[in-house]
Amino acid sequence: MSFFNQRGIFLQLLAPSIINPREAQVSMQLSRKELGWDAENEAQTETLVDSVYVTAISADGGQSFNIKEVRSDVDGDGDIDSDDKAKLLALAKAYSSILNP
């Protein structure tokens, strides 16, 4: 996140499990940055707020993903529906295909 953009997405591709070497998991955190002021130390602070955590899991090496439940309106259209899930699944698939993030 930068000074000009207060929203961010943090992605992490987790290592496959020993049980299923073709498994891929993408951990996603969607957050908003809130600036504050620490009067005691006279310093600006940054805090992540309104965080949403989602894990997308693939059993076929990242060709397709599944998310158990989406609990937030990530696309901002006012409802939690299949469009939110589709956007997160597309993000997970795209991120898992990047070789050197």
PDB file of C-alpha atoms in Angstrom:
ATOM      1  CA  MET A   1       0.000   0.000   0.000  1.00  0.00           C
ATOM      2  CA  SER A   2       1.197   3.457  -0.748  1.00  0.00           C
ATOM      3  CA  PHE A   3       0.421   6.903   0.595  1.00  0.00           C
ATOM      4  CA  PHE A   4      -2.004   7.478  -2.281  1.00  0.00           C
ATOM      5  CA  ASN A   5      -3.760   4.086  -2.178  1.00  0.00           C
ATOM      6  CA  GLN A   6      -5.188   3.126   1.205  1.00  0.00           C
ATOM      7  CA  ARG A   7      -6.385  -0.349   0.129  1.00  0.00           C
ATOM      8  CA  GLY A   8      -4.238  -3.408  -0.417  1.00  0.00           C
ATOM      9  CA  ILE A   9      -4.221  -7.118  -1.082  1.00  0.00           C
ATOM     10  CA  PHE A  10      -1.591  -9.358   0.439  1.00  0.00           C
ATOM     11  CA  LEU A  11      -1.139 -12.752  -1.204  1.00  0.00           C
ATOM     12  CA  GLN A  12       0.882 -15.771  -0.165  1.00  0.00           C
ATOM     13  CA  LEU A  13       1.299 -19.028  -2.076  1.00  0.00           C
ATOM     14  CA  LEU A  14       1.652 -21.774   0.506  1.00  0.00           C
ATOM     15  CA  ALA A  15       3.774 -24.879  -0.071  1.00  0.00           C
ATOM     16  CA  PRO A  16       2.009 -28.111  -1.075  1.00  0.00           C
ATOM     17  CA  SER A  17       1.279 -30.635   1.638  1.00  0.00           C
ATOM     18  CA  ILE A  18       3.184 -33.899   1.970  1.00  0.00           C
ATOM     19  CA  ILE A  19      -0.067 -35.799   1.495  1.00  0.00           C
ATOM     20  CA  ASN A  20      -0.936 -34.078  -1.817  1.00  0.00           C
ATOM     21  CA  PRO A  21       2.054 -32.600  -3.690  1.00  0.00           C
ATOM     22  CA  ARG A  22      -0.299 -31.144  -6.346  1.00  0.00           C
ATOM     23  CA  GLU A  23      -2.138 -29.100  -3.736  1.00  0.00           C
ATOM     24  CA  ALA A  24      -1.837 -25.327  -3.952  1.00  0.00           C
ATOM     25  CA  GLN A  25      -3.139 -22.860  -1.401  1.00  0.00           C
ATOM     26  CA  VAL A  26      -3.326 -19.107  -1.842  1.00  0.00           C
ATOM     27  CA  SER A  27      -3.847 -17.101   1.325  1.00  0.00           C
ATOM     28  CA  MET A  28      -5.376 -13.669   0.682  1.00  0.00           C
ATOM     29  CA  GLN A  29      -5.758 -10.700   3.001  1.00  0.00           C
ATOM     30  CA  LEU A  30      -7.711  -7.692   1.776  1.00  0.00           C
ATOM     31  CA  SER A  31      -7.248  -4.649   4.016  1.00  0.00           C
ATOM     32  CA  ARG A  32      -7.535  -0.917   4.323  1.00  0.00           C
ATOM     33  CA  LYS A  33      -4.756   1.205   5.822  1.00  0.00           C
ATOM     34  CA  GLU A  34      -5.678   3.762   8.460  1.00  0.00           C
ATOM     35  CA  LEU A  35      -3.228   6.478   9.442  1.00  0.00           C
ATOM     36  CA  GLY A  36      -2.993   7.614  13.032  1.00  0.00           C
ATOM     37  CA  TRP A  37      -0.775   9.545  15.397  1.00  0.00           C
ATOM     38  CA  ASP A  38       1.246   8.250  18.352  1.00  0.00           C
ATOM     39  CA  ALA A  39       1.394  11.324  20.616  1.00  0.00           C
ATOM     40  CA  GLU A  40       3.832   9.736  23.073  1.00  0.00           C
ATOM     41  CA  ASN A  41       6.448   9.058  20.396  1.00  0.00           C
ATOM     42  CA  GLU A  42       5.329  11.902  18.128  1.00  0.00           C
ATOM     43  CA  ALA A  43       5.173   9.603  15.127  1.00  0.00           C
ATOM     44  CA  GLN A  44       2.644   8.719  12.485  1.00  0.00           C
ATOM     45  CA  THR A  45       1.257   5.180  12.719  1.00  0.00           C
ATOM     46  CA  GLU A  46      -0.250   2.854  10.159  1.00  0.00           C
ATOM     47  CA  THR A  47      -2.833   0.210  11.057  1.00  0.00           C
ATOM     48  CA  LEU A  48      -4.531  -2.338   8.835  1.00  0.00           C
ATOM     49  CA  VAL A  49      -8.292  -2.319   9.405  1.00  0.00           C
ATOM     50  CA  ASP A  50     -11.339  -4.017   7.907  1.00  0.00           C
ATOM     51  CA  SER A  51      -9.228  -7.035   6.988  1.00  0.00           C
ATOM     52  CA  VAL A  52     -10.808  -9.945   5.152  1.00  0.00           C
ATOM     53  CA  TYR A  53      -8.981 -13.292   5.136  1.00  0.00           C
ATOM     54  CA  VAL A  54      -9.648 -15.939   2.496  1.00  0.00           C
ATOM     55  CA  THR A  55      -7.826 -19.151   1.581  1.00  0.00           C
ATOM     56  CA  ALA A  56      -8.306 -20.659  -1.862  1.00  0.00           C
ATOM     57  CA  ILE A  57      -7.334 -24.323  -2.228  1.00  0.00           C
ATOM     58  CA  SER A  58      -6.482 -26.259  -5.380  1.00  0.00           C
ATOM     59  CA  ALA A  59      -6.031 -30.023  -5.630  1.00  0.00           C
ATOM     60  CA  ASP A  60      -4.843 -29.940  -9.244  1.00  0.00           C
ATOM     61  CA  GLY A  61      -1.711 -27.801  -9.066  1.00  0.00           C
ATOM     62  CA  GLY A  62      -3.451 -24.453  -9.435  1.00  0.00           C
ATOM     63  CA  GLN A  63      -5.626 -25.167 -12.476  1.00  0.00           C
ATOM     64  CA  SER A  64      -8.812 -24.629 -10.448  1.00  0.00           C
ATOM     65  CA  PHE A  65      -9.458 -23.372  -6.926  1.00  0.00           C
ATOM     66  CA  ASN A  66     -12.186 -23.663  -4.334  1.00  0.00           C
ATOM     67  CA  ILE A  67     -13.168 -21.304  -1.529  1.00  0.00           C
ATOM     68  CA  LYS A  68     -15.424 -22.686   1.195  1.00  0.00           C
ATOM     69  CA  GLU A  69     -17.241 -19.478   2.067  1.00  0.00           C
ATOM     70  CA  VAL A  70     -16.996 -15.795   1.201  1.00  0.00           C
ATOM     71  CA  ARG A  71     -18.177 -13.569   4.045  1.00  0.00           C
ATOM     72  CA  SER A  72     -17.514 -10.108   2.608  1.00  0.00           C
ATOM     73  CA  ASP A  73     -18.623  -7.974  -0.293  1.00  0.00           C
ATOM     74  CA  VAL A  74     -15.233  -7.728  -1.991  1.00  0.00           C
ATOM     75  CA  ASP A  75     -16.460  -6.165  -5.241  1.00  0.00           C
ATOM     76  CA  GLY A  76     -18.410  -3.360  -3.547  1.00  0.00           C
ATOM     77  CA  ASP A  77     -21.776  -3.971  -5.210  1.00  0.00           C
ATOM     78  CA  GLY A  78     -23.645  -4.168  -1.905  1.00  0.00           C
ATOM     79  CA  ASP A  79     -24.173  -7.914  -1.620  1.00  0.00           C
ATOM     80  CA  ILE A  80     -22.196 -11.074  -0.940  1.00  0.00           C
ATOM     81  CA  ASP A  81     -22.736 -13.414  -3.874  1.00  0.00           C
ATOM     82  CA  SER A  82     -21.122 -15.652  -6.470  1.00  0.00           C
ATOM     83  CA  ASP A  83     -19.506 -12.625  -8.156  1.00  0.00           C
ATOM     84  CA  ASP A  84     -17.408 -11.993  -5.030  1.00  0.00           C
ATOM     85  CA  LYS A  85     -16.321 -15.625  -4.972  1.00  0.00           C
ATOM     86  CA  ALA A  86     -15.523 -15.604  -8.700  1.00  0.00           C
ATOM     87  CA  LYS A  87     -13.275 -12.565  -8.343  1.00  0.00           C
ATOM     88  CA  LEU A  88     -11.350 -14.141  -5.457  1.00  0.00           C
ATOM     89  CA  LEU A  89     -10.987 -17.430  -7.349  1.00  0.00           C
ATOM     90  CA  ALA A  90      -9.642 -15.581 -10.405  1.00  0.00           C
ATOM     91  CA  LEU A  91      -7.168 -13.713  -8.190  1.00  0.00           C
ATOM     92  CA  ALA A  92      -5.944 -16.960  -6.611  1.00  0.00           C
ATOM     93  CA  LYS A  93      -5.495 -18.637  -9.986  1.00  0.00           C
ATOM     94  CA  ALA A  94      -3.634 -15.650 -11.435  1.00  0.00           C
ATOM     95  CA  TYR A  95      -1.346 -15.359  -8.415  1.00  0.00           C
ATOM     96  CA  SER A  96      -0.525 -19.083  -8.355  1.00  0.00           C
ATOM     97  CA  SER A  97       0.624 -18.878 -11.974  1.00  0.00           C
ATOM     98  CA  ILE A  98       3.232 -16.169 -11.242  1.00  0.00           C
ATOM     99  CA  LEU A  99       6.608 -17.887 -10.963  1.00  0.00           C
ATOM    100  CA  ASN A 100       8.629 -15.109  -9.311  1.00  0.00           C
ATOM    101  CA  PRO A 101       6.387 -12.734  -7.350  1.00  0.00           C
TER     102      PRO A 101
END
